[in-house]
Amino acid sequence: MARRMGARGGTLALCLALALSLLGGCARQEEKSQRQLFAMDTVMTLTLYGEGDTRGAEEILDGSVQQIQWLEDFWSAVRPEGDVARVNAAGGAETEVAAPTASLLRQSLELCAVTGGALDITAYPAVKAWGFIDQEYRVPSQAELAELAGRIDYRQVSVDEGTRDGETVYTVTLPAGMELDLGAVAKGRTADLLAESLAADGVSSALLDLGQSTIRAVGEKPDGSPWRIAVQDPAGTGYLGVLELADLAVGTSGGYQRYFEQDGVTYWHILDPDTAAPARSGLAAVTVVSPSALTCDALSTALFVLGLEEGVQLWRDHPELEFQALFITDEGELYLTQGLEDAFSLTEGYEDREVTVLS
Ligand code: AMP
Ligand code: MG
C-alpha cells in the first residue's frame, strides 16, 4: 500500500518569504493589500503595495483572482470544459483553443525542444498512472512504464492557426492516447500574465507567490530594497538560503514538493519523460531565476530531470534564455550560476554549506 503524503512546506515557505520581504525597514510607507486563494492545486498569496494609477488595490486584486481562476479553467487537465481537458478528450481530433492557450503551448513546446525533451508537456498519462492526479498512489510495472513512456512526446503536438469571420482561430491536435499536462508551466505563465496586468494598472511594487514555489516580484519593495525570497532546504523544513532580487521571477522544483513512499522508496511528481518514472538525476531541488516566470517554471522542472552536469551545460549553451540557477544535490551541495553569486546568501545554521559558483 502506498502511504499518502501531501505537499509540505509550501505555506511555511510563503510565510517566511513574506516575513523576510518585510524585513529591512519601510522608508516609504505604502499600504499593503493581500489576497490568499487556493488555485491550481496550491495556496497562492498576492501582496500589493500602494494603489494602481486608476484603480484601488482591492479592485486590482479582485481582477488578479479572477484572472487566475479564468486561466485555471483553461489549463487544468481536470476541468472538463477547459482547453487542455478538451484537447485530451478529443481522441486525436483537432480542437479549438483560446489564444492564451495557443501562446502558452507554443512557448512551452519551444522550451521542451531546448531542454531536449527533459520538459515534456505530454506527460499526463504517466502522471495519472502514478496517482499524482487522484492521489491514489501506485507504482506502475516496468511494462506499463515502457508503454507510458511511448506516449510521451511533445513533438507530436501541433498548434495551428487559421481565420474565421476575420478572427484568428487556434487549434491543437495530438494523437489519440496522448494527453497534455501543463502542470510544469501553467503557474509560471499565470504569474507573468498577472505581473503584466499589474504593470498596466500602474502597480510598482507587488509580490505574487503562486505556491509550489513560483514567485514573481513586481518592482522592488516599497522602501526601494530588493525582495528577499527564501529557498527551502529540500532535505528538511528550514530555509537554507535567501535570494535578494527585484523585478524577477523565481521557480523551484524539487522531489520534496509532492511525493509518496512505498516499501521505503520515495516517488515524486517530476518524471523523466524517457522512462515515465520519477526523475533521479542526483538533484534534490533546482531554483531558477529569470525575468520570465514561465522560464523559471519550465526550466526548474527540466533542470531537475537533467541533473547538475547537463543542467549547467544548458545554462552555458543558452544565454538567450536569460536564466540563472541554484542546484541542490541529494548530498546537500549547492551549485550556483555566476549571475546569482551576489543575490544569494546562506541563512543562519547553513553558513558552513559549501557553495560552488559556476561560470
Ligand atoms: P513543477 O512542479 O513545475 O516542477 O512541475 C511538475 C508537474 O508537471 C508535475 O506535477 C506533473 O504534473 C508535470 N510533470 C512531471 N514531470 C514532467 C516533465 N518531465 N515535464 C513536464 N511536466 C512534467
Ligand atoms: Mg515547473
mmCIF file of C-alpha atoms and ligand atoms in Angstrom:
data_model
loop_
_atom_site.group_PDB
_atom_site.id
_atom_site.type_symbol
_atom_site.label_atom_id
_atom_site.label_comp_id
_atom_site.label_asym_id
_atom_site.label_seq_id
_atom_site.Cartn_x
_atom_site.Cartn_y
_atom_site.Cartn_z
ATOM 1 C CA MET A 1 0.000 0.000 0.000
ATOM 2 C CA ALA A 2 1.194 3.459 -0.807
ATOM 3 C CA ARG A 3 1.441 5.808 2.136
ATOM 4 C CA ARG A 4 -0.181 9.107 1.266
ATOM 5 C CA MET A 5 1.858 12.200 1.710
ATOM 6 C CA GLY A 6 0.752 15.711 0.899
ATOM 7 C CA ALA A 7 2.643 18.711 -0.342
ATOM 8 C CA ARG A 8 4.566 20.195 2.551
ATOM 9 C CA GLY A 9 6.393 23.315 3.310
ATOM 10 C CA GLY A 10 4.587 25.452 0.725
ATOM 11 C CA THR A 11 2.599 27.535 3.176
ATOM 12 C CA LEU A 12 5.541 27.863 5.549
ATOM 13 C CA ALA A 13 7.817 28.840 2.678
ATOM 14 C CA LEU A 14 5.484 31.551 1.597
ATOM 15 C CA CYS A 15 5.010 32.871 5.142
ATOM 16 C CA LEU A 16 8.767 33.102 5.535
ATOM 17 C CA ALA A 17 9.201 34.673 2.112
ATOM 18 C CA LEU A 18 6.663 37.299 3.073
ATOM 19 C CA ALA A 19 8.109 37.772 6.535
ATOM 20 C CA LEU A 20 11.577 38.186 5.057
ATOM 21 C CA SER A 21 10.250 40.513 2.412
ATOM 22 C CA LEU A 22 9.083 42.827 5.146
ATOM 23 C CA LEU A 23 12.411 42.960 6.930
ATOM 24 C CA GLY A 24 14.702 45.846 6.273
ATOM 25 C CA GLY A 25 12.604 48.821 7.223
ATOM 26 C CA CYS A 26 9.985 50.849 5.440
ATOM 27 C CA ALA A 27 11.343 54.223 4.466
ATOM 28 C CA ARG A 28 8.421 54.876 2.136
ATOM 29 C CA GLN A 29 5.271 53.702 3.854
ATOM 30 C CA GLU A 30 2.923 52.065 1.362
ATOM 31 C CA GLU A 31 -0.241 50.340 2.378
ATOM 32 C CA LYS A 32 -0.148 46.593 1.918
ATOM 33 C CA SER A 33 -3.114 44.741 0.426
ATOM 34 C CA GLN A 34 -3.169 40.974 0.302
ATOM 35 C CA ARG A 35 -5.274 38.159 -1.103
ATOM 36 C CA GLN A 36 -4.885 34.437 -0.468
ATOM 37 C CA LEU A 37 -6.610 31.795 -2.540
ATOM 38 C CA PHE A 38 -6.422 28.120 -3.370
ATOM 39 C CA ALA A 39 -5.985 27.618 -7.100
ATOM 40 C CA MET A 40 -4.001 25.369 -9.447
ATOM 41 C CA ASP A 41 -3.694 22.865 -6.623
ATOM 42 C CA THR A 42 -1.819 25.200 -4.312
ATOM 43 C CA VAL A 43 -2.156 28.130 -1.913
ATOM 44 C CA MET A 44 -1.406 31.439 -3.604
ATOM 45 C CA THR A 45 -0.699 34.758 -1.897
ATOM 46 C CA LEU A 46 -0.819 38.029 -3.784
ATOM 47 C CA THR A 47 0.653 41.037 -1.999
ATOM 48 C CA LEU A 48 0.407 44.510 -3.402
ATOM 49 C CA TYR A 49 1.869 47.744 -2.042
ATOM 50 C CA GLY A 50 0.241 51.081 -2.724
ATOM 51 C CA GLU A 51 -2.545 51.612 -5.252
ATOM 52 C CA GLY A 52 -2.848 51.491 -9.034
ATOM 53 C CA ASP A 53 -2.945 54.572 -11.263
ATOM 54 C CA THR A 54 -6.662 54.390 -11.880
ATOM 55 C CA ARG A 55 -7.970 51.669 -9.536
ATOM 56 C CA GLY A 56 -7.552 50.840 -5.880
ATOM 57 C CA ALA A 57 -5.532 47.850 -4.672
ATOM 58 C CA GLU A 58 -8.580 45.814 -3.634
ATOM 59 C CA GLU A 59 -10.167 46.145 -7.056
ATOM 60 C CA ILE A 60 -6.884 45.222 -8.742
ATOM 61 C CA LEU A 61 -6.553 42.147 -6.513
ATOM 62 C CA ASP A 62 -10.141 41.125 -7.365
ATOM 63 C CA GLY A 63 -9.075 41.274 -11.009
ATOM 64 C CA SER A 64 -5.966 39.174 -10.324
ATOM 65 C CA VAL A 65 -8.017 36.486 -8.571
ATOM 66 C CA GLN A 66 -10.473 36.370 -11.474
ATOM 67 C CA GLN A 67 -7.592 36.160 -13.937
ATOM 68 C CA ILE A 68 -6.104 33.175 -12.066
ATOM 69 C CA GLN A 69 -9.441 31.374 -11.987
ATOM 70 C CA TRP A 70 -10.045 32.077 -15.664
ATOM 71 C CA LEU A 71 -6.626 30.691 -16.628
ATOM 72 C CA GLU A 72 -7.050 27.666 -14.350
ATOM 73 C CA ASP A 73 -10.261 26.798 -16.190
ATOM 74 C CA PHE A 74 -8.356 26.830 -19.474
ATOM 75 C CA TRP A 75 -5.237 24.973 -18.371
ATOM 76 C CA SER A 76 -6.268 22.445 -15.736
ATOM 77 C CA ALA A 77 -6.432 18.939 -17.164
ATOM 78 C CA VAL A 78 -9.234 18.107 -14.721
ATOM 79 C CA ARG A 79 -11.647 20.928 -15.684
ATOM 80 C CA PRO A 80 -13.701 19.194 -18.399
ATOM 81 C CA GLU A 81 -14.738 22.416 -20.146
ATOM 82 C CA GLY A 82 -11.182 23.750 -20.305
ATOM 83 C CA ASP A 83 -8.914 23.820 -23.341
ATOM 84 C CA VAL A 84 -6.468 21.217 -22.037
ATOM 85 C CA ALA A 85 -9.164 18.747 -20.974
ATOM 86 C CA ARG A 86 -10.970 19.142 -24.305
ATOM 87 C CA VAL A 87 -7.756 18.521 -26.254
ATOM 88 C CA ASN A 88 -7.101 15.449 -24.082
ATOM 89 C CA ALA A 89 -10.606 14.096 -24.654
ATOM 90 C CA ALA A 90 -10.569 14.731 -28.410
ATOM 91 C CA GLY A 91 -9.123 11.317 -29.316
ATOM 92 C CA GLY A 92 -6.793 12.772 -31.938
ATOM 93 C CA ALA A 93 -9.257 15.264 -33.432
ATOM 94 C CA GLU A 94 -8.378 18.922 -33.963
ATOM 95 C CA THR A 95 -9.592 21.068 -31.039
ATOM 96 C CA GLU A 96 -10.144 24.805 -30.984
ATOM 97 C CA VAL A 97 -8.405 26.596 -28.093
ATOM 98 C CA ALA A 98 -8.202 30.176 -26.823
ATOM 99 C CA ALA A 99 -5.320 32.449 -27.854
ATOM 100 C CA PRO A 100 -3.621 32.380 -24.394
ATOM 101 C CA THR A 101 -3.600 28.567 -24.543
ATOM 102 C CA ALA A 102 -2.097 28.507 -28.033
ATOM 103 C CA SER A 103 0.533 31.007 -26.959
ATOM 104 C CA LEU A 104 1.451 29.048 -23.812
ATOM 105 C CA LEU A 105 1.603 25.798 -25.794
ATOM 106 C CA ARG A 106 3.869 27.285 -28.445
ATOM 107 C CA GLN A 107 6.295 28.722 -25.922
ATOM 108 C CA SER A 108 6.228 25.558 -23.838
ATOM 109 C CA LEU A 109 6.951 23.414 -26.899
ATOM 110 C CA GLU A 110 9.991 25.585 -27.635
ATOM 111 C CA LEU A 111 11.177 25.029 -24.072
ATOM 112 C CA CYS A 112 10.545 21.282 -24.418
ATOM 113 C CA ALA A 113 12.766 21.338 -27.513
ATOM 114 C CA VAL A 114 15.545 23.423 -25.989
ATOM 115 C CA THR A 115 15.691 21.050 -22.993
ATOM 116 C CA GLY A 116 15.932 18.045 -25.311
ATOM 117 C CA GLY A 117 12.593 16.777 -24.042
ATOM 118 C CA ALA A 118 13.509 16.854 -20.326
ATOM 119 C CA LEU A 119 10.481 19.122 -20.127
ATOM 120 C CA ASP A 120 7.622 17.385 -21.891
ATOM 121 C CA ILE A 121 4.091 18.736 -21.687
ATOM 122 C CA THR A 122 2.580 15.395 -22.743
ATOM 123 C CA ALA A 123 3.430 13.553 -19.518
ATOM 124 C CA TYR A 124 -0.200 13.421 -18.328
ATOM 125 C CA PRO A 125 -0.894 9.677 -18.871
ATOM 126 C CA ALA A 126 2.187 8.832 -16.785
ATOM 127 C CA VAL A 127 1.425 11.455 -14.115
ATOM 128 C CA LYS A 128 -2.061 9.918 -13.796
ATOM 129 C CA ALA A 129 -0.752 6.343 -13.719
ATOM 130 C CA TRP A 130 1.424 7.140 -10.680
ATOM 131 C CA GLY A 131 -1.646 8.535 -8.916
ATOM 132 C CA PHE A 132 -0.497 12.143 -8.763
ATOM 133 C CA ILE A 133 -3.851 13.377 -10.074
ATOM 134 C CA ASP A 134 -6.325 11.418 -7.920
ATOM 135 C CA GLN A 135 -3.907 10.774 -5.018
ATOM 136 C CA GLU A 136 -4.407 7.011 -5.430
ATOM 137 C CA TYR A 137 -0.654 6.489 -5.472
ATOM 138 C CA ARG A 138 0.781 3.338 -7.055
ATOM 139 C CA VAL A 139 3.987 2.130 -8.686
ATOM 140 C CA PRO A 140 3.321 1.011 -12.280
ATOM 141 C CA SER A 141 5.074 -2.122 -13.550
ATOM 142 C CA GLN A 142 8.103 -1.869 -15.866
ATOM 143 C CA ALA A 143 5.940 -2.939 -18.805
ATOM 144 C CA GLU A 144 3.365 -0.275 -18.017
ATOM 145 C CA LEU A 145 6.080 2.369 -17.673
ATOM 146 C CA ALA A 146 7.534 1.418 -21.060
ATOM 147 C CA GLU A 147 4.100 1.764 -22.623
ATOM 148 C CA LEU A 148 3.522 5.124 -20.881
ATOM 149 C CA ALA A 149 6.933 6.464 -21.935
ATOM 150 C CA GLY A 150 5.978 5.631 -25.515
ATOM 151 C CA ARG A 151 3.037 8.013 -25.184
ATOM 152 C CA ILE A 152 5.138 10.988 -24.022
ATOM 153 C CA ASP A 153 6.379 13.059 -26.959
ATOM 154 C CA TYR A 154 5.889 16.803 -27.183
ATOM 155 C CA ARG A 155 6.925 16.692 -30.875
ATOM 156 C CA GLN A 156 3.543 15.152 -31.695
ATOM 157 C CA VAL A 157 1.655 18.254 -30.503
ATOM 158 C CA SER A 158 0.705 20.658 -33.254
ATOM 159 C CA VAL A 159 -0.644 24.149 -32.722
ATOM 160 C CA ASP A 160 -2.172 25.724 -35.817
ATOM 161 C CA GLU A 161 -3.979 28.906 -36.648
ATOM 162 C CA GLY A 162 -6.491 29.973 -39.278
ATOM 163 C CA THR A 163 -9.146 32.633 -39.676
ATOM 164 C CA ARG A 164 -12.905 32.570 -39.292
ATOM 165 C CA ASP A 165 -15.031 35.668 -39.889
ATOM 166 C CA GLY A 166 -11.837 37.721 -39.904
ATOM 167 C CA GLU A 167 -10.809 36.426 -36.457
ATOM 168 C CA THR A 168 -7.764 34.252 -35.762
ATOM 169 C CA VAL A 169 -8.731 30.770 -34.645
ATOM 170 C CA TYR A 170 -6.241 28.469 -32.889
ATOM 171 C CA THR A 171 -6.405 24.693 -32.943
ATOM 172 C CA VAL A 172 -4.412 21.950 -31.237
ATOM 173 C CA THR A 173 -4.006 18.371 -32.404
ATOM 174 C CA LEU A 174 -2.281 15.482 -30.688
ATOM 175 C CA PRO A 175 -2.517 11.763 -31.403
ATOM 176 C CA ALA A 176 -5.150 9.634 -29.667
ATOM 177 C CA GLY A 177 -3.767 8.138 -26.456
ATOM 178 C CA MET A 178 -1.607 11.169 -25.712
ATOM 179 C CA GLU A 179 -2.595 13.878 -23.229
ATOM 180 C CA LEU A 180 -1.335 17.311 -22.261
ATOM 181 C CA ASP A 181 -0.230 18.280 -18.744
ATOM 182 C CA LEU A 182 0.639 21.951 -18.246
ATOM 183 C CA GLY A 183 1.413 21.419 -14.544
ATOM 184 C CA ALA A 184 5.075 22.303 -15.074
ATOM 185 C CA VAL A 185 4.418 25.604 -16.849
ATOM 186 C CA ALA A 186 0.926 26.977 -16.104
ATOM 187 C CA LYS A 187 1.749 28.714 -12.826
ATOM 188 C CA GLY A 188 4.748 30.403 -14.389
ATOM 189 C CA ARG A 189 2.763 31.769 -17.306
ATOM 190 C CA THR A 190 -0.038 32.816 -14.933
ATOM 191 C CA ALA A 191 2.466 34.772 -12.822
ATOM 192 C CA ASP A 192 3.779 36.554 -15.938
ATOM 193 C CA LEU A 193 0.270 37.472 -17.098
ATOM 194 C CA LEU A 194 -0.653 38.747 -13.608
ATOM 195 C CA ALA A 195 2.515 40.852 -13.493
ATOM 196 C CA GLU A 196 1.670 42.316 -16.915
ATOM 197 C CA SER A 197 -1.810 43.241 -15.701
ATOM 198 C CA LEU A 198 -0.413 44.841 -12.542
ATOM 199 C CA ALA A 199 2.053 46.858 -14.598
ATOM 200 C CA ALA A 200 -0.800 48.014 -16.840
ATOM 201 C CA ASP A 201 -2.609 49.162 -13.693
ATOM 202 C CA GLY A 202 0.428 51.161 -12.666
ATOM 203 C CA VAL A 203 1.335 48.957 -9.703
ATOM 204 C CA SER A 204 5.036 49.375 -8.984
ATOM 205 C CA SER A 205 5.525 47.039 -6.036
ATOM 206 C CA ALA A 206 3.990 43.585 -5.597
ATOM 207 C CA LEU A 207 4.932 40.039 -4.717
ATOM 208 C CA LEU A 208 2.974 37.263 -6.447
ATOM 209 C CA ASP A 209 3.504 33.974 -4.664
ATOM 210 C CA LEU A 210 1.749 31.263 -6.653
ATOM 211 C CA GLY A 211 2.708 28.485 -4.280
ATOM 212 C CA GLN A 212 4.662 25.316 -5.033
ATOM 213 C CA SER A 213 7.487 27.784 -5.398
ATOM 214 C CA THR A 214 6.535 30.052 -8.276
ATOM 215 C CA ILE A 215 7.146 33.649 -7.228
ATOM 216 C CA ARG A 216 7.046 36.765 -9.387
ATOM 217 C CA ALA A 217 8.336 40.017 -7.942
ATOM 218 C CA VAL A 218 6.958 43.198 -9.465
ATOM 219 C CA GLY A 219 9.370 46.080 -8.959
ATOM 220 C CA GLU A 220 11.137 46.438 -5.626
ATOM 221 C CA LYS A 221 9.857 46.532 -2.078
ATOM 222 C CA PRO A 222 8.162 49.832 -1.264
ATOM 223 C CA ASP A 223 11.274 51.066 0.543
ATOM 224 C CA GLY A 224 13.326 50.526 -2.608
ATOM 225 C CA SER A 225 15.187 47.458 -1.336
ATOM 226 C CA PRO A 226 15.115 44.070 -3.083
ATOM 227 C CA TRP A 227 12.653 41.338 -2.174
ATOM 228 C CA ARG A 228 14.067 38.557 -0.025
ATOM 229 C CA ILE A 229 12.893 35.161 -1.246
ATOM 230 C CA ALA A 230 13.592 32.161 0.980
ATOM 231 C CA VAL A 231 14.933 28.947 -0.557
ATOM 232 C CA GLN A 232 13.773 25.798 1.197
ATOM 233 C CA ASP A 233 16.132 23.067 2.327
ATOM 234 C CA PRO A 234 14.847 20.096 0.287
ATOM 235 C CA ALA A 235 16.095 17.713 2.985
ATOM 236 C CA GLY A 236 14.471 19.462 5.942
ATOM 237 C CA THR A 237 11.922 22.001 6.992
ATOM 238 C CA GLY A 238 14.234 25.006 7.206
ATOM 239 C CA TYR A 239 15.315 27.616 4.695
ATOM 240 C CA LEU A 240 18.867 27.219 3.608
ATOM 241 C CA GLY A 241 19.247 30.496 1.825
ATOM 242 C CA VAL A 242 17.774 33.753 0.648
ATOM 243 C CA LEU A 243 17.717 35.311 -2.802
ATOM 244 C CA GLU A 244 17.591 39.091 -2.988
ATOM 245 C CA LEU A 245 16.048 40.306 -6.203
ATOM 246 C CA ALA A 246 13.817 42.888 -7.851
ATOM 247 C CA ASP A 247 11.514 42.601 -10.855
ATOM 248 C CA LEU A 248 12.383 38.960 -11.410
ATOM 249 C CA ALA A 249 10.689 35.605 -11.079
ATOM 250 C CA VAL A 250 11.796 32.550 -9.104
ATOM 251 C CA GLY A 251 10.745 28.949 -9.661
ATOM 252 C CA THR A 252 11.705 25.886 -7.648
ATOM 253 C CA SER A 253 11.159 22.240 -8.498
ATOM 254 C CA GLY A 254 12.021 19.507 -6.043
ATOM 255 C CA GLY A 255 11.144 15.957 -5.180
ATOM 256 C CA TYR A 256 10.116 17.120 -1.693
ATOM 257 C CA GLN A 257 7.200 19.167 -3.046
ATOM 258 C CA ARG A 258 4.909 16.265 -3.883
ATOM 259 C CA TYR A 259 5.677 12.624 -3.277
ATOM 260 C CA PHE A 260 4.620 9.341 -1.743
ATOM 261 C CA GLU A 261 6.514 6.473 -0.174
ATOM 262 C CA GLN A 262 6.132 2.786 -0.794
ATOM 263 C CA ASP A 263 8.275 -0.026 0.599
ATOM 264 C CA GLY A 264 10.821 2.507 1.809
ATOM 265 C CA VAL A 265 11.226 4.174 -1.586
ATOM 266 C CA THR A 266 10.189 7.778 -2.236
ATOM 267 C CA TYR A 267 8.473 8.535 -5.546
ATOM 268 C CA TRP A 268 7.959 12.140 -6.605
ATOM 269 C CA HIS A 269 5.902 14.012 -9.152
ATOM 270 C CA ILE A 270 8.633 15.094 -11.572
ATOM 271 C CA LEU A 271 9.004 12.347 -14.148
ATOM 272 C CA ASP A 272 11.757 11.562 -16.605
ATOM 273 C CA PRO A 273 9.931 11.535 -19.960
ATOM 274 C CA ASP A 274 12.294 8.798 -21.203
ATOM 275 C CA THR A 275 11.248 6.327 -18.523
ATOM 276 C CA ALA A 276 7.894 7.732 -17.283
ATOM 277 C CA ALA A 277 9.299 7.206 -13.760
ATOM 278 C CA PRO A 278 10.357 9.822 -11.179
ATOM 279 C CA ALA A 279 13.497 11.590 -12.399
ATOM 280 C CA ARG A 280 16.532 10.549 -10.334
ATOM 281 C CA SER A 281 19.310 12.803 -11.506
ATOM 282 C CA GLY A 282 21.122 13.337 -8.219
ATOM 283 C CA LEU A 283 19.361 16.642 -7.601
ATOM 284 C CA ALA A 284 17.028 17.267 -4.675
ATOM 285 C CA ALA A 285 15.838 20.660 -5.924
ATOM 286 C CA VAL A 286 16.533 23.322 -8.526
ATOM 287 C CA THR A 287 15.698 27.017 -8.249
ATOM 288 C CA VAL A 288 15.671 29.151 -11.392
ATOM 289 C CA VAL A 289 15.684 32.959 -11.542
ATOM 290 C CA SER A 290 14.681 34.800 -14.712
ATOM 291 C CA PRO A 291 12.703 37.838 -15.863
ATOM 292 C CA SER A 292 10.132 35.298 -17.120
ATOM 293 C CA ALA A 293 8.221 33.184 -14.587
ATOM 294 C CA LEU A 294 7.364 30.788 -17.414
ATOM 295 C CA THR A 295 11.079 30.232 -17.997
ATOM 296 C CA CYS A 296 11.574 29.681 -14.261
ATOM 297 C CA ASP A 297 8.739 27.191 -14.038
ATOM 298 C CA ALA A 298 9.632 25.264 -17.194
ATOM 299 C CA LEU A 299 13.376 25.188 -16.606
ATOM 300 C CA SER A 300 13.259 24.317 -12.908
ATOM 301 C CA THR A 301 11.328 21.186 -13.872
ATOM 302 C CA ALA A 302 13.631 20.441 -16.818
ATOM 303 C CA LEU A 303 16.876 21.003 -14.890
ATOM 304 C CA PHE A 304 15.627 18.713 -12.121
ATOM 305 C CA VAL A 305 15.265 15.999 -14.774
ATOM 306 C CA LEU A 306 18.583 16.771 -16.493
ATOM 307 C CA GLY A 307 20.742 16.801 -13.365
ATOM 308 C CA LEU A 308 23.670 19.043 -12.499
ATOM 309 C CA GLU A 309 26.034 18.368 -15.376
ATOM 310 C CA GLU A 310 23.544 18.574 -18.230
ATOM 311 C CA GLY A 311 21.703 21.394 -16.475
ATOM 312 C CA VAL A 312 24.843 23.508 -16.273
ATOM 313 C CA GLN A 313 25.539 22.750 -19.928
ATOM 314 C CA LEU A 314 22.060 24.008 -20.832
ATOM 315 C CA TRP A 315 22.781 27.223 -18.894
ATOM 316 C CA ARG A 316 26.100 27.687 -20.706
ATOM 317 C CA ASP A 317 24.647 26.906 -24.144
ATOM 318 C CA HIS A 318 21.556 29.110 -23.888
ATOM 319 C CA PRO A 319 22.286 32.618 -22.639
ATOM 320 C CA GLU A 320 19.295 33.813 -24.690
ATOM 321 C CA LEU A 321 17.016 32.093 -22.164
ATOM 322 C CA GLU A 322 18.174 34.658 -19.589
ATOM 323 C CA PHE A 323 18.151 32.456 -16.529
ATOM 324 C CA GLN A 324 20.313 31.703 -13.539
ATOM 325 C CA ALA A 325 20.042 28.591 -11.407
ATOM 326 C CA LEU A 326 20.721 27.183 -7.969
ATOM 327 C CA PHE A 327 21.183 23.402 -7.941
ATOM 328 C CA ILE A 328 20.917 21.458 -4.676
ATOM 329 C CA THR A 329 22.189 17.899 -4.871
ATOM 330 C CA ASP A 330 20.925 14.872 -2.942
ATOM 331 C CA GLU A 331 24.023 15.293 -0.747
ATOM 332 C CA GLY A 332 23.052 18.875 0.039
ATOM 333 C CA GLU A 333 25.799 20.511 -2.024
ATOM 334 C CA LEU A 334 24.926 23.856 -3.572
ATOM 335 C CA TYR A 335 25.878 24.953 -7.079
ATOM 336 C CA LEU A 336 25.108 28.486 -8.152
ATOM 337 C CA THR A 337 25.403 30.009 -11.619
ATOM 338 C CA GLN A 338 27.529 33.121 -11.616
ATOM 339 C CA GLY A 339 24.689 35.608 -12.017
ATOM 340 C CA LEU A 340 23.304 34.651 -8.592
ATOM 341 C CA GLU A 341 26.551 34.998 -6.692
ATOM 342 C CA ASP A 342 25.682 38.387 -5.223
ATOM 343 C CA ALA A 343 21.953 37.720 -4.856
ATOM 344 C CA PHE A 344 22.233 34.509 -2.826
ATOM 345 C CA SER A 345 23.210 34.122 0.807
ATOM 346 C CA LEU A 346 23.031 31.193 3.214
ATOM 347 C CA THR A 347 20.780 31.571 6.236
ATOM 348 C CA GLU A 348 21.732 31.050 9.870
ATOM 349 C CA GLY A 349 22.525 27.430 10.575
ATOM 350 C CA TYR A 350 23.547 26.763 6.984
ATOM 351 C CA GLU A 351 26.633 29.007 6.835
ATOM 352 C CA ASP A 352 29.021 26.065 6.653
ATOM 353 C CA ARG A 353 27.424 24.651 3.495
ATOM 354 C CA GLU A 354 29.814 24.717 0.606
ATOM 355 C CA VAL A 355 28.599 26.776 -2.336
ATOM 356 C CA THR A 356 30.258 26.305 -5.711
ATOM 357 C CA VAL A 357 29.866 29.176 -8.165
ATOM 358 C CA LEU A 358 29.641 28.049 -11.790
ATOM 359 C CA SER A 359 30.991 30.165 -14.604
HETATM 360 P P1 AMP B 1 6.843 21.551 -11.388
HETATM 361 O O1 AMP B 1 6.194 21.437 -10.051
HETATM 362 O O2 AMP B 1 6.717 22.884 -12.042
HETATM 363 O O3 AMP B 1 8.238 21.046 -11.414
HETATM 364 O O4 AMP B 1 6.017 20.618 -12.384
HETATM 365 C C1 AMP B 1 5.766 19.285 -12.080
HETATM 366 C C2 AMP B 1 4.432 18.893 -12.633
HETATM 367 O O5 AMP B 1 4.488 18.858 -14.056
HETATM 368 C C3 AMP B 1 4.028 17.514 -12.184
HETATM 369 O O6 AMP B 1 3.141 17.576 -11.101
HETATM 370 C C4 AMP B 1 3.367 16.917 -13.430
HETATM 371 O O7 AMP B 1 2.021 17.314 -13.490
HETATM 372 C C5 AMP B 1 4.108 17.577 -14.558
HETATM 373 N N1 AMP B 1 5.337 16.909 -14.958
HETATM 374 C C6 AMP B 1 6.032 15.909 -14.328
HETATM 375 N N2 AMP B 1 7.175 15.624 -14.972
HETATM 376 C C7 AMP B 1 7.236 16.473 -16.023
HETATM 377 C C8 AMP B 1 8.178 16.686 -17.080
HETATM 378 N N3 AMP B 1 9.310 15.999 -17.172
HETATM 379 N N4 AMP B 1 7.896 17.655 -17.992
HETATM 380 C C9 AMP B 1 6.758 18.376 -17.912
HETATM 381 N N5 AMP B 1 5.833 18.220 -16.962
HETATM 382 C C10 AMP B 1 6.065 17.285 -16.033
HETATM 383 MG MG MG B 2 7.815 23.856 -13.398
#
